[in-house]
Amino acid sequence: MNNVLGFDEDELRRLAGSRSFERGLAYVSSVSAMEIGDWSITATADGTDAYEVELTEQADGLTGRCSCPYGQEGNFCKHCVAVALEVLRQAESVPRHRAAAASRGRQLTTWLESRSRDELLSLVKEHIADNRDLRHRLELRAATAGDDSGAVRERILGLLDTRPFARYGYVEYADAQAYGLQAAEAVLALRTLTETGRAKEAVEVARDAIEALTRTYGEIDDSDGVIGNVATELASVHLEACRTARPDPVGTADWLVDHLLDDLSDATDILLPEYADALGAAGLARAHERAAAALRDNPKGWAEKYLMEQLMRAEGSVDALIALHAADLAPSGATHLLIAQDLERASRPAEALEWAERGLREADPEHGPDSRLPDFVCERYTRAGRTADVVPIRRDVLLHHRSLAAYQGLRAAARAVGCWNETERTRALEVLRADARPRKSLGPTGSALVDALLDDGDHDAAWEAATSGYADGSQWLTLADLTRNDRPADALAVYLRLIGPLLTQTGDATYEHLTELLLSARACHRALGTEDAFTAYMTALRADQKRKRKLTTRLDQHGL
C-alpha cells in the first residue's frame, strides 16, 4: 500500500475489477475540482455527464460513490478509479492538503467560538433567511424544546412529506439525497423528545412517522439506501422510546403486529423480539396470539410465517420452530437449511447437519439444491476434517448450477485434497461446455465456460472457446482487455468488431463506450507499431461521423 494513502493500484483493481480499472485509466485526465479532506476526497469526473465522485478511507478500506448510473448501483466505477489514480499521482501532496483541511476546520471553530452571542445570532438569522430547509429544521428544534405536542408532530411529519421533492409523483434519484437529509432531521427531533423526558410523546409520533414513510417509500428512487437508513433510524428511535416510556404493552403489540403484517413494512426492518423488554409477558403473549391467528388465516403468507418465526426464536421454542418449517419444506432445500441453522444456534450441531444432509438428498433432482445448502454442509465437513467428502458435493453442484461460482467451488475443494488435476479440470470444463451453445454472432448471453477459463488464467483456451462461439460481446471485451499486451493483434480485431455496430448508433452512452473502445484500439496499434494505420482509421471515422458533434467533442477531449 502507499505509505501516505491506504490504497494502491492493486487495491483499486480489486475493488473495481480489471475491466473498470482499465477503463478508469482513460479517464484520469477528465478529473477536476478535486478536494482532499481528512478522510474523504471529492472530485468531478467528466463522462457522459459531469459525475460527482466521493472516495472515503475507512478502517475496513477504501469506498467510493459516484453519481453515474453504474456507481449508483453501488459499484466502484471507472470514475472512482480515475479519481483514485489522480490522488495516487499526487500522493506526495496529500499530507499537505489534509493538513490544510484540518487547519481550515480549526480556524472556523476558533472564529465561531470568538463571536459574541449577538454576532452568532445575527449569523444564524442571516442564513435561515436565505435557506428555507435550515429554517424549518431550526424551527423543529425550537418546537421540540417547547411544550406544543401538536406542533412537534406536524413539523416532524412535514419533514417526511415527499411532495416538495416529487416530480410527477415520484422522488427521483437526484432529489433523494436532499429529501434524505430533511427526513433525518425528523429522527433527530424524535430522539430529542425521548432524551428530554417526552418519550411517551415520541412513541406516538414515531409510529405516525414510520407509517408516513412506509406509505411513500415505494415512490422514492433510493438507489443509495439513504432513505432506507432513515427508515431504520425511525424504527430505532421508536424502540428507544418504547423502552423508556413503557407504553401499554397490548396496544404496542397490536401496533407492531399490524405494522409487520403490512405489505409496506420492509423499509423499517423492525424485529418484534427486540421489543421484548418493553412488551413484557402480556405484550409478547398478545403478539403470539395475533401472529398465530394470522397464520391460521393465511398459512402460506410469508409475513405471517416470518412473524411467527421471530416470536418462536424469542421464546426459545426451537422444536416448535422446526415443526413450523417442516410443515412446508421447499423443494430447493432452503427450508431444510433454515432448520439446520436454527438447530446450530441452539447448540445442536449433529441434528443440524442431519437436516442439511437430508436437504441435499430431498432437493429437486432436476434443479438441484439451493446453493447455500451445499455451502453449509461443505463447511461443516471441512471443520470435521472430512475434506474428501466435499468434492462429490461440489461436483453435484456444478452439474445442477453450471456457473463460474460452482466451478470455483469444485476447484477449491479438489485442490484441498490434491485431486485438482487435468482430468478433474477437463471433466468440469466439459460440464460447462455442454451447457453452452456456440453462437455465430456477439449475442447477449455469454457462457460460464469462458468465465471459468478466464478465471483459471487460461487465456489461450478462452480465446479458443470464444472463437468457437461460446462468448458474448462483454466476454470478448474482457478477454481483449486482459490479453491486450500479449495479443495486441487479436485484441485489436475484437475492438474493431465491437466498434462497428456503434457507428450506426447515437446517444451519450454510445459515444462514451465508443471512445473507450477507440482508446483501447489505439493502445493495440501502439503495441504493434502501426500508429499510422490508426491515424488513417481515425481520419476516415471522423469524416464519416462528422455530423455527430457530441462524439467529435468527446474524441477531441481524449486526443483521438
Coordinates of C-alpha atoms in Angstrom, one line a residue:
M1 CA 0.0 0.0 0.0
N2 CA 1.0 3.6 -0.5
N3 CA 2.7 4.9 2.7
V4 CA 0.6 8.0 2.7
L5 CA -2.7 6.6 1.4
G6 CA -4.4 3.4 2.4
F7 CA -4.7 2.1 -1.1
D8 CA -2.6 1.5 -4.3
E9 CA -3.3 0.4 -7.9
D10 CA -3.7 -3.3 -6.9
E11 CA -6.4 -2.4 -4.4
L12 CA -8.2 -0.3 -7.0
R13 CA -8.1 -3.2 -9.5
R14 CA -9.5 -5.4 -6.8
L15 CA -12.3 -3.0 -5.9
A16 CA -13.3 -2.1 -9.5
G17 CA -12.4 -5.3 -11.4
S18 CA -10.0 -5.4 -14.3
R19 CA -12.3 -4.0 -16.8
S20 CA -13.4 -0.9 -14.9
F21 CA -9.9 -0.4 -13.8
E22 CA -8.6 -0.4 -17.3
R23 CA -11.4 1.9 -18.4
G24 CA -10.6 4.2 -15.5
L25 CA -7.1 4.7 -16.8
A26 CA -8.5 6.6 -19.8
Y27 CA -10.5 9.0 -17.5
V28 CA -7.7 10.3 -15.3
S29 CA -7.3 13.4 -17.5
S30 CA -11.0 14.1 -17.0
V31 CA -10.7 14.6 -13.2
S32 CA -11.2 18.1 -12.0
A33 CA -12.3 20.1 -8.9
M34 CA -10.6 17.7 -6.5
E35 CA -10.8 18.4 -2.8
I36 CA -8.8 16.4 -0.3
G37 CA -10.1 16.3 3.3
D38 CA -9.1 14.4 6.4
W39 CA -10.6 11.0 5.3
S40 CA -12.6 11.9 2.2
I41 CA -11.8 13.1 -1.3
T42 CA -14.3 14.7 -3.7
A43 CA -13.9 15.4 -7.4
T44 CA -15.7 15.7 -10.7
A45 CA -15.0 13.2 -13.5
D46 CA -16.3 14.1 -17.0
G47 CA -18.0 11.2 -18.7
T48 CA -21.4 11.2 -20.4
D49 CA -22.1 14.0 -17.9
A50 CA -20.0 15.6 -15.2
Y51 CA -20.2 13.0 -12.4
E52 CA -19.6 13.7 -8.7
V53 CA -17.2 11.2 -7.1
E54 CA -16.5 10.8 -3.4
L55 CA -13.8 8.5 -2.0
T56 CA -13.7 7.7 1.7
E57 CA -10.9 5.9 3.5
Q58 CA -12.3 3.8 6.4
A59 CA -10.9 1.3 8.8
D60 CA -12.0 -1.5 6.6
G61 CA -10.7 0.0 3.4
L62 CA -11.5 2.4 0.6
T63 CA -15.0 3.0 -0.5
G64 CA -16.3 5.1 -3.5
R65 CA -19.5 6.7 -4.5
C66 CA -20.3 8.2 -7.9
S67 CA -23.3 9.8 -9.4
C68 CA -23.0 7.8 -12.7
P69 CA -25.6 5.1 -13.3
Y70 CA -23.2 2.3 -12.7
G71 CA -21.9 4.0 -9.5
Q72 CA -25.5 4.5 -8.3
E73 CA -25.8 0.7 -8.2
G74 CA -23.1 0.6 -5.5
N75 CA -20.2 -0.3 -7.8
F76 CA -16.7 1.1 -7.6
C77 CA -16.9 2.5 -11.1
K78 CA -14.3 3.8 -13.7
H79 CA -14.8 7.4 -12.5
C80 CA -13.9 6.3 -8.9
V81 CA -10.8 4.6 -10.3
A82 CA -9.9 7.7 -12.3
V83 CA -10.1 10.0 -9.2
A84 CA -8.2 7.5 -7.0
L85 CA -5.5 7.2 -9.6
E86 CA -5.2 11.0 -9.7
V87 CA -4.9 11.0 -5.9
L88 CA -2.1 8.4 -6.2
R89 CA -0.4 10.6 -8.7
Q90 CA -0.5 13.5 -6.2
A91 CA 0.3 11.3 -3.2
E92 CA 3.2 13.4 -2.1
S93 CA 1.0 16.5 -1.7
V94 CA -1.8 14.6 0.1
P95 CA -0.5 15.3 3.6
R96 CA -0.3 19.0 2.9
H97 CA -3.9 19.1 1.6
R98 CA -5.1 17.1 4.6
A99 CA -3.3 19.4 7.0
A100 CA -4.8 22.4 5.2
A101 CA -8.3 21.0 5.5
A102 CA -7.8 20.3 9.2
S103 CA -6.4 23.8 9.6
R104 CA -9.4 25.4 7.9
G105 CA -11.7 23.4 10.2
R106 CA -9.8 24.6 13.3
Q107 CA -9.8 28.1 12.1
L108 CA -13.6 28.1 11.5
T109 CA -14.2 26.6 15.0
T110 CA -11.9 29.2 16.6
W111 CA -13.6 32.0 14.7
L112 CA -17.1 30.9 15.7
E113 CA -16.0 30.5 19.4
S114 CA -14.7 34.1 19.3
R115 CA -18.0 35.5 18.2
S116 CA -20.4 37.1 20.7
R117 CA -23.9 35.8 21.3
D118 CA -25.4 38.6 19.3
E119 CA -23.0 38.1 16.4
L120 CA -23.8 34.3 16.2
L121 CA -27.5 35.0 16.4
S122 CA -27.2 37.5 13.6
L123 CA -25.2 35.0 11.5
V124 CA -27.8 32.3 12.0
K125 CA -30.7 34.7 11.1
E126 CA -28.8 35.7 8.0
H127 CA -28.5 32.1 6.8
I128 CA -32.1 31.0 7.7
A129 CA -33.4 34.0 5.8
D130 CA -31.9 32.5 2.6
N131 CA -32.2 28.8 3.4
R132 CA -35.7 27.5 3.9
D133 CA -34.6 24.0 4.8
L134 CA -32.3 25.2 7.5
R135 CA -35.1 27.5 8.9
H136 CA -37.5 24.6 9.0
R137 CA -35.0 22.4 10.8
L138 CA -34.3 25.0 13.4
E139 CA -38.0 25.7 13.9
L140 CA -38.5 22.0 14.6
R141 CA -35.7 22.0 17.2
A142 CA -37.3 25.0 18.8
A143 CA -40.7 23.3 18.8
T144 CA -39.1 20.1 20.3
A145 CA -37.8 22.2 23.2
G146 CA -41.2 23.6 23.9
D147 CA -44.5 22.0 25.1
D148 CA -46.6 22.1 21.9
S149 CA -47.0 18.5 21.1
G150 CA -49.3 19.2 18.1
A151 CA -46.7 21.5 16.5
V152 CA -43.9 18.9 17.0
R153 CA -45.9 16.2 15.4
E154 CA -46.9 18.5 12.5
R155 CA -43.4 19.6 11.8
I156 CA -41.9 16.0 12.0
L157 CA -44.5 14.7 9.6
G158 CA -43.8 17.7 7.4
L159 CA -40.2 16.7 7.2
L160 CA -41.2 13.3 5.9
D161 CA -43.6 14.8 3.2
T162 CA -42.2 13.8 -0.2
R163 CA -44.4 16.2 -2.2
P164 CA -41.9 19.1 -2.3
F165 CA -39.3 16.7 -3.8
A166 CA -41.5 14.7 -6.1
R167 CA -41.6 15.2 -9.8
Y168 CA -44.6 13.6 -11.5
G169 CA -45.5 12.0 -8.1
Y170 CA -42.0 10.3 -7.7
V171 CA -38.9 11.3 -5.9
E172 CA -36.1 10.8 -8.4
Y173 CA -32.5 9.8 -7.5
A174 CA -31.3 13.4 -8.0
D175 CA -33.7 14.6 -5.3
A176 CA -33.5 11.6 -2.9
Q177 CA -30.3 12.9 -1.2
A178 CA -31.9 16.2 -0.3
Y179 CA -35.1 14.5 0.9
G180 CA -33.0 12.1 3.0
L181 CA -31.2 15.0 4.7
Q182 CA -34.5 16.6 5.6
A183 CA -36.0 13.3 6.8
A184 CA -33.0 12.7 9.0
E185 CA -34.0 15.8 11.0
A186 CA -37.2 14.0 11.9
V187 CA -35.1 11.3 13.5
L188 CA -33.1 13.8 15.5
A189 CA -36.2 15.5 16.7
L190 CA -37.8 12.3 17.9
R191 CA -34.6 11.3 19.7
T192 CA -34.5 14.7 21.4
L193 CA -38.1 14.1 22.7
T194 CA -37.0 10.9 24.3
E195 CA -33.9 12.4 25.8
T196 CA -35.8 15.4 27.3
G197 CA -38.3 13.3 29.2
R198 CA -41.0 13.2 26.5
A199 CA -40.6 9.5 25.5
K200 CA -44.4 8.8 25.6
E201 CA -45.0 11.5 23.1
A202 CA -42.0 10.2 21.0
V203 CA -43.7 6.8 20.8
E204 CA -46.9 8.1 19.3
V205 CA -45.2 10.5 16.8
A206 CA -42.6 7.8 15.8
R207 CA -45.5 5.5 14.9
D208 CA -47.0 8.1 12.7
A209 CA -43.6 8.9 11.2
I210 CA -42.9 5.3 10.4
E211 CA -46.3 4.8 8.8
A212 CA -45.9 8.0 6.8
L213 CA -42.5 7.0 5.4
T214 CA -43.5 3.4 4.6
R215 CA -46.5 4.6 2.6
T216 CA -44.3 6.7 0.3
Y217 CA -41.1 4.7 0.3
G218 CA -42.0 2.8 -2.9
E219 CA -42.2 6.2 -4.7
I220 CA -38.6 7.1 -4.0
D221 CA -35.5 6.2 -6.0
D222 CA -33.4 5.1 -3.0
S223 CA -30.5 3.7 -5.0
D224 CA -28.0 4.8 -2.4
G225 CA -30.1 3.5 0.5
V226 CA -30.2 6.9 2.2
I227 CA -34.0 6.8 2.8
G228 CA -33.8 3.2 3.9
N229 CA -31.3 4.3 6.6
V230 CA -33.7 7.0 7.7
A231 CA -36.5 4.3 8.0
T232 CA -34.2 2.1 10.0
E233 CA -33.3 5.0 12.3
L234 CA -37.0 5.9 12.8
A235 CA -37.6 2.3 13.9
S236 CA -34.6 2.5 16.3
V237 CA -36.0 5.8 17.8
H238 CA -39.4 4.2 18.3
L239 CA -37.8 1.2 20.0
E240 CA -35.7 3.5 22.3
A241 CA -38.9 5.5 23.2
C242 CA -40.8 2.3 24.0
R243 CA -38.1 1.0 26.2
T244 CA -38.1 4.4 28.1
A245 CA -41.8 5.2 28.2
R246 CA -43.1 1.6 28.6
P247 CA -46.4 2.3 26.8
D248 CA -49.4 -0.1 27.1
P249 CA -47.9 -3.5 26.2
V250 CA -51.0 -4.9 24.5
G251 CA -51.5 -1.8 22.4
T252 CA -47.9 -1.8 21.5
A253 CA -48.0 -5.4 20.5
D254 CA -51.1 -4.7 18.3
W255 CA -49.4 -1.9 16.5
L256 CA -46.2 -3.9 15.9
V257 CA -48.2 -6.9 14.6
D258 CA -50.3 -4.7 12.3
H259 CA -47.1 -3.0 11.0
L260 CA -45.2 -6.2 10.4
L261 CA -48.1 -7.8 8.6
D262 CA -48.4 -4.8 6.3
D263 CA -47.1 -5.2 2.8
L264 CA -45.1 -1.9 3.2
S265 CA -43.2 -2.9 6.4
D266 CA -40.0 -3.9 4.7
A267 CA -38.4 -0.5 4.8
T268 CA -38.0 -0.3 8.5
D269 CA -36.7 -3.8 9.3
I270 CA -38.4 -3.8 12.7
L271 CA -37.9 -7.1 14.6
L272 CA -40.5 -7.7 17.2
P273 CA -38.3 -9.7 19.6
E274 CA -36.2 -6.5 20.1
Y275 CA -39.3 -5.1 21.9
A276 CA -39.4 -8.0 24.4
D277 CA -38.4 -5.8 27.4
A278 CA -40.9 -3.1 26.5
L279 CA -43.7 -5.6 25.8
G280 CA -43.2 -7.8 28.8
A281 CA -45.1 -11.1 29.2
A282 CA -48.5 -9.6 28.5
G283 CA -47.4 -7.9 25.3
L284 CA -45.5 -11.0 24.0
A285 CA -48.5 -13.2 24.7
R286 CA -50.7 -10.8 22.8
A287 CA -48.3 -10.7 19.8
H288 CA -48.1 -14.5 19.8
E289 CA -51.9 -14.7 19.9
R290 CA -52.3 -12.3 17.0
A291 CA -49.5 -13.9 14.9
A292 CA -50.9 -17.4 15.4
A293 CA -54.4 -16.2 14.3
A294 CA -52.9 -14.5 11.2
L295 CA -51.0 -17.7 10.3
R296 CA -54.2 -19.8 10.6
D297 CA -56.0 -17.4 8.3
N298 CA -53.2 -17.4 5.8
P299 CA -51.0 -20.5 6.2
K300 CA -48.9 -19.6 3.1
G301 CA -48.4 -16.0 4.0
W302 CA -44.7 -15.0 4.1
A303 CA -45.2 -12.1 6.5
E304 CA -47.3 -14.2 8.9
K305 CA -44.9 -17.1 8.9
Y306 CA -41.9 -14.8 9.4
L307 CA -43.5 -13.0 12.3
M308 CA -44.3 -16.4 14.0
E309 CA -40.7 -17.4 13.4
Q310 CA -39.4 -14.3 15.2
L311 CA -41.7 -14.9 18.2
M312 CA -40.7 -18.6 18.5
R313 CA -37.0 -17.6 18.3
A314 CA -37.5 -15.0 21.0
E315 CA -39.3 -17.6 23.2
G316 CA -36.6 -20.2 22.6
S317 CA -39.1 -22.6 21.1
V318 CA -36.7 -24.4 18.8
D319 CA -38.7 -27.6 18.4
A320 CA -41.9 -25.6 17.7
L321 CA -40.0 -23.6 15.1
I322 CA -38.7 -26.7 13.4
A323 CA -42.2 -28.1 13.3
L324 CA -43.4 -24.8 11.7
H325 CA -40.7 -25.1 9.0
A326 CA -41.1 -28.8 8.5
A327 CA -44.8 -28.4 7.7
D328 CA -43.9 -26.7 4.4
L329 CA -40.5 -27.9 3.1
A330 CA -39.3 -26.2 -0.1
P331 CA -38.1 -28.5 -2.9
S332 CA -34.9 -26.4 -3.2
G333 CA -33.8 -27.5 0.4
A334 CA -34.0 -23.9 1.5
T335 CA -36.3 -24.8 4.4
H336 CA -34.0 -27.7 5.5
L337 CA -31.2 -25.1 5.7
L338 CA -33.3 -22.8 7.9
I339 CA -34.0 -25.7 10.2
A340 CA -30.3 -26.6 10.3
Q341 CA -29.3 -23.0 11.1
D342 CA -31.8 -22.9 13.9
L343 CA -30.6 -26.1 15.4
E344 CA -27.0 -25.0 15.2
R345 CA -27.9 -21.7 17.0
A346 CA -29.4 -24.0 19.7
S347 CA -26.1 -25.8 20.0
R348 CA -27.5 -29.0 18.4
P349 CA -24.9 -29.4 15.6
A350 CA -25.4 -33.1 14.9
E351 CA -29.1 -32.6 14.2
A352 CA -28.3 -29.5 12.2
L353 CA -26.0 -31.5 9.9
E354 CA -28.6 -34.3 9.6
W355 CA -31.2 -31.8 8.4
A356 CA -28.8 -30.2 5.9
E357 CA -27.8 -33.6 4.5
R358 CA -31.4 -34.5 4.3
G359 CA -32.0 -31.3 2.3
L360 CA -29.3 -32.4 -0.2
R361 CA -31.0 -35.8 -0.6
E362 CA -34.5 -34.4 -1.0
A363 CA -33.8 -31.5 -3.2
D364 CA -35.5 -31.4 -6.6
P365 CA -33.3 -33.7 -8.7
E366 CA -33.8 -31.6 -11.9
H367 CA -32.7 -28.3 -10.5
G368 CA -30.6 -29.3 -7.5
P369 CA -30.5 -27.7 -4.1
D370 CA -30.3 -24.1 -3.1
S371 CA -26.7 -23.2 -3.4
R372 CA -26.4 -22.1 0.2
L373 CA -27.3 -25.7 1.4
P374 CA -24.2 -27.4 -0.1
D375 CA -22.1 -24.5 1.2
F376 CA -23.4 -25.2 4.7
V377 CA -22.7 -28.9 4.5
C378 CA -19.3 -28.5 2.9
E379 CA -18.2 -26.0 5.6
R380 CA -19.2 -28.5 8.4
Y381 CA -17.4 -31.3 6.6
T382 CA -14.3 -29.2 6.3
R383 CA -14.4 -28.3 10.0
A384 CA -14.7 -32.0 10.8
G385 CA -11.7 -32.9 8.6
R386 CA -13.9 -34.6 6.0
T387 CA -12.5 -32.6 3.1
A388 CA -12.6 -35.6 0.7
D389 CA -16.4 -35.7 1.2
V390 CA -16.7 -32.1 0.0
V391 CA -15.6 -32.9 -3.6
P392 CA -18.5 -35.1 -4.7
I393 CA -20.9 -32.5 -3.3
R394 CA -19.2 -29.7 -5.3
R395 CA -19.3 -31.9 -8.4
D396 CA -23.1 -32.3 -8.0
V397 CA -23.5 -28.6 -7.5
L398 CA -21.7 -27.9 -10.8
L399 CA -24.0 -30.4 -12.6
H400 CA -27.1 -28.5 -11.4
H401 CA -25.7 -24.9 -11.3
R402 CA -23.4 -24.6 -14.2
S403 CA -21.8 -21.3 -13.2
L404 CA -18.4 -19.8 -12.5
A405 CA -19.1 -19.9 -8.8
A406 CA -19.9 -23.6 -8.9
Y407 CA -16.7 -24.2 -10.9
Q408 CA -14.6 -22.2 -8.4
G409 CA -16.2 -24.2 -5.5
L410 CA -15.2 -27.5 -7.1
R411 CA -11.7 -26.3 -7.9
A412 CA -11.1 -25.2 -4.4
A413 CA -12.4 -28.4 -2.9
A414 CA -10.4 -30.6 -5.2
R415 CA -7.2 -28.6 -4.6
A416 CA -7.7 -29.0 -0.8
V417 CA -7.4 -32.8 -1.2
G418 CA -4.9 -32.8 -4.0
C419 CA -7.1 -34.1 -6.8
W420 CA -7.4 -31.0 -9.0
N421 CA -5.6 -32.4 -11.9
E422 CA -6.1 -32.2 -15.7
T423 CA -8.7 -35.0 -15.6
E424 CA -10.8 -33.3 -13.0
R425 CA -10.5 -29.9 -14.6
T426 CA -11.3 -31.3 -18.1
R427 CA -14.4 -33.0 -16.8
A428 CA -15.6 -29.8 -15.0
L429 CA -15.0 -27.7 -18.2
E430 CA -16.9 -30.3 -20.3
V431 CA -19.9 -29.8 -18.0
L432 CA -19.8 -26.1 -18.7
R433 CA -19.2 -26.7 -22.4
A434 CA -22.2 -28.9 -22.6
D435 CA -24.4 -26.2 -21.0
A436 CA -23.3 -23.5 -23.5
R437 CA -24.3 -23.1 -27.1
P438 CA -21.9 -21.9 -29.8
R439 CA -23.1 -18.7 -31.5
K440 CA -22.1 -17.1 -34.8
S441 CA -22.7 -13.5 -33.5
L442 CA -21.9 -11.4 -30.5
G443 CA -25.1 -12.4 -28.8
P444 CA -26.5 -11.2 -25.5
T445 CA -25.7 -14.3 -23.5
G446 CA -22.2 -15.5 -22.7
S447 CA -21.1 -18.8 -21.1
A448 CA -19.7 -19.9 -17.8
L449 CA -17.2 -21.9 -19.9
V450 CA -15.4 -18.7 -21.0
D451 CA -15.7 -17.2 -17.5
A452 CA -14.1 -20.3 -16.0
L453 CA -11.2 -20.3 -18.4
L454 CA -10.6 -16.6 -17.8
D455 CA -10.7 -17.3 -14.0
D456 CA -8.1 -20.0 -14.5
G457 CA -5.9 -17.5 -16.4
D458 CA -6.0 -19.9 -19.4
H459 CA -6.3 -17.1 -21.9
D460 CA -5.4 -19.3 -24.9
A461 CA -8.2 -21.7 -24.1
A462 CA -10.5 -18.8 -23.5
W463 CA -9.7 -17.4 -26.9
E464 CA -10.3 -20.8 -28.5
A465 CA -13.7 -21.1 -26.7
A466 CA -14.6 -17.6 -27.7
T467 CA -13.6 -18.2 -31.3
S468 CA -15.8 -21.3 -31.3
G469 CA -18.8 -19.1 -30.4
Y470 CA -19.0 -19.5 -26.6
A471 CA -18.6 -15.8 -25.8
D472 CA -20.8 -12.8 -25.8
G473 CA -19.7 -9.2 -26.5
S474 CA -18.9 -8.5 -22.9
Q475 CA -16.7 -11.6 -22.6
W476 CA -15.0 -10.8 -25.8
L477 CA -14.2 -7.3 -24.4
T478 CA -13.0 -8.7 -21.1
L479 CA -10.8 -11.2 -23.0
A480 CA -9.3 -8.4 -25.2
D481 CA -8.7 -6.1 -22.2
L482 CA -6.9 -8.9 -20.3
T483 CA -4.7 -10.0 -23.1
R484 CA -4.1 -6.8 -25.0
N485 CA -0.4 -6.6 -24.0
D486 CA 0.3 -10.2 -25.1
R487 CA -2.0 -10.4 -28.1
P488 CA -2.5 -6.9 -29.4
A489 CA -3.4 -8.0 -32.9
D490 CA -6.2 -10.3 -31.6
A491 CA -7.4 -7.7 -29.2
L492 CA -7.5 -5.1 -31.9
A493 CA -9.7 -7.3 -34.0
V494 CA -12.2 -7.6 -31.1
Y495 CA -12.2 -3.8 -30.5
L496 CA -12.8 -3.1 -34.2
R497 CA -15.7 -5.7 -34.3
L498 CA -17.3 -4.1 -31.3
I499 CA -16.8 -0.5 -32.7
G500 CA -18.6 -1.3 -36.0
P501 CA -22.2 -1.5 -34.7
L502 CA -21.8 1.5 -32.5
L503 CA -21.0 3.8 -35.5
T504 CA -24.6 3.5 -36.6
Q505 CA -26.0 4.5 -33.2
T506 CA -26.3 7.8 -31.3
G507 CA -26.5 8.9 -27.7
D508 CA -24.1 9.9 -24.9
A509 CA -23.7 6.4 -23.6
T510 CA -22.9 5.1 -27.1
Y511 CA -20.3 7.8 -27.6
E512 CA -18.7 7.1 -24.3
H513 CA -18.4 3.4 -25.0
L514 CA -17.2 4.1 -28.5
T515 CA -14.5 6.4 -27.2
E516 CA -13.3 3.8 -24.7
L517 CA -13.0 1.2 -27.5
L518 CA -11.1 3.6 -29.7
L519 CA -8.6 4.3 -26.9
S520 CA -8.1 0.6 -26.5
A521 CA -7.6 0.1 -30.2
R522 CA -5.1 2.9 -30.2
A523 CA -3.1 1.1 -27.4
C524 CA -3.1 -2.0 -29.6
H525 CA -1.8 -0.1 -32.6
R526 CA 1.0 1.4 -30.5
A527 CA 2.0 -2.1 -29.3
L528 CA 2.1 -3.3 -32.9
G529 CA 4.0 -0.2 -34.1
T530 CA 1.2 0.6 -36.5
E531 CA 0.1 4.1 -35.3
D532 CA 0.0 5.4 -38.8
A533 CA -2.7 2.9 -39.6
F534 CA -4.7 4.1 -36.6
T535 CA -4.3 7.7 -37.6
A536 CA -5.7 6.8 -41.1
Y537 CA -8.5 4.9 -39.5
M538 CA -9.5 7.8 -37.2
T539 CA -9.3 10.2 -40.1
A540 CA -11.8 8.1 -42.1
L541 CA -14.0 7.6 -39.0
R542 CA -14.1 11.3 -38.2
A543 CA -15.1 12.1 -41.8
D544 CA -17.9 9.5 -41.7
Q545 CA -19.1 10.7 -38.2
K546 CA -18.7 14.4 -38.7
R547 CA -22.4 15.2 -38.1
K548 CA -22.2 13.8 -34.6
R549 CA -20.9 16.9 -32.8
K550 CA -21.0 15.4 -29.3
L551 CA -18.9 12.4 -30.5
T552 CA -16.4 14.7 -32.2
T553 CA -16.1 16.8 -28.9
R554 CA -15.5 13.6 -26.9
L555 CA -12.9 12.4 -29.4
D556 CA -11.1 15.8 -29.1
Q557 CA -11.1 15.6 -25.3
H558 CA -9.3 12.3 -25.5
G559 CA -6.9 13.2 -28.2
L560 CA -8.4 10.8 -30.7

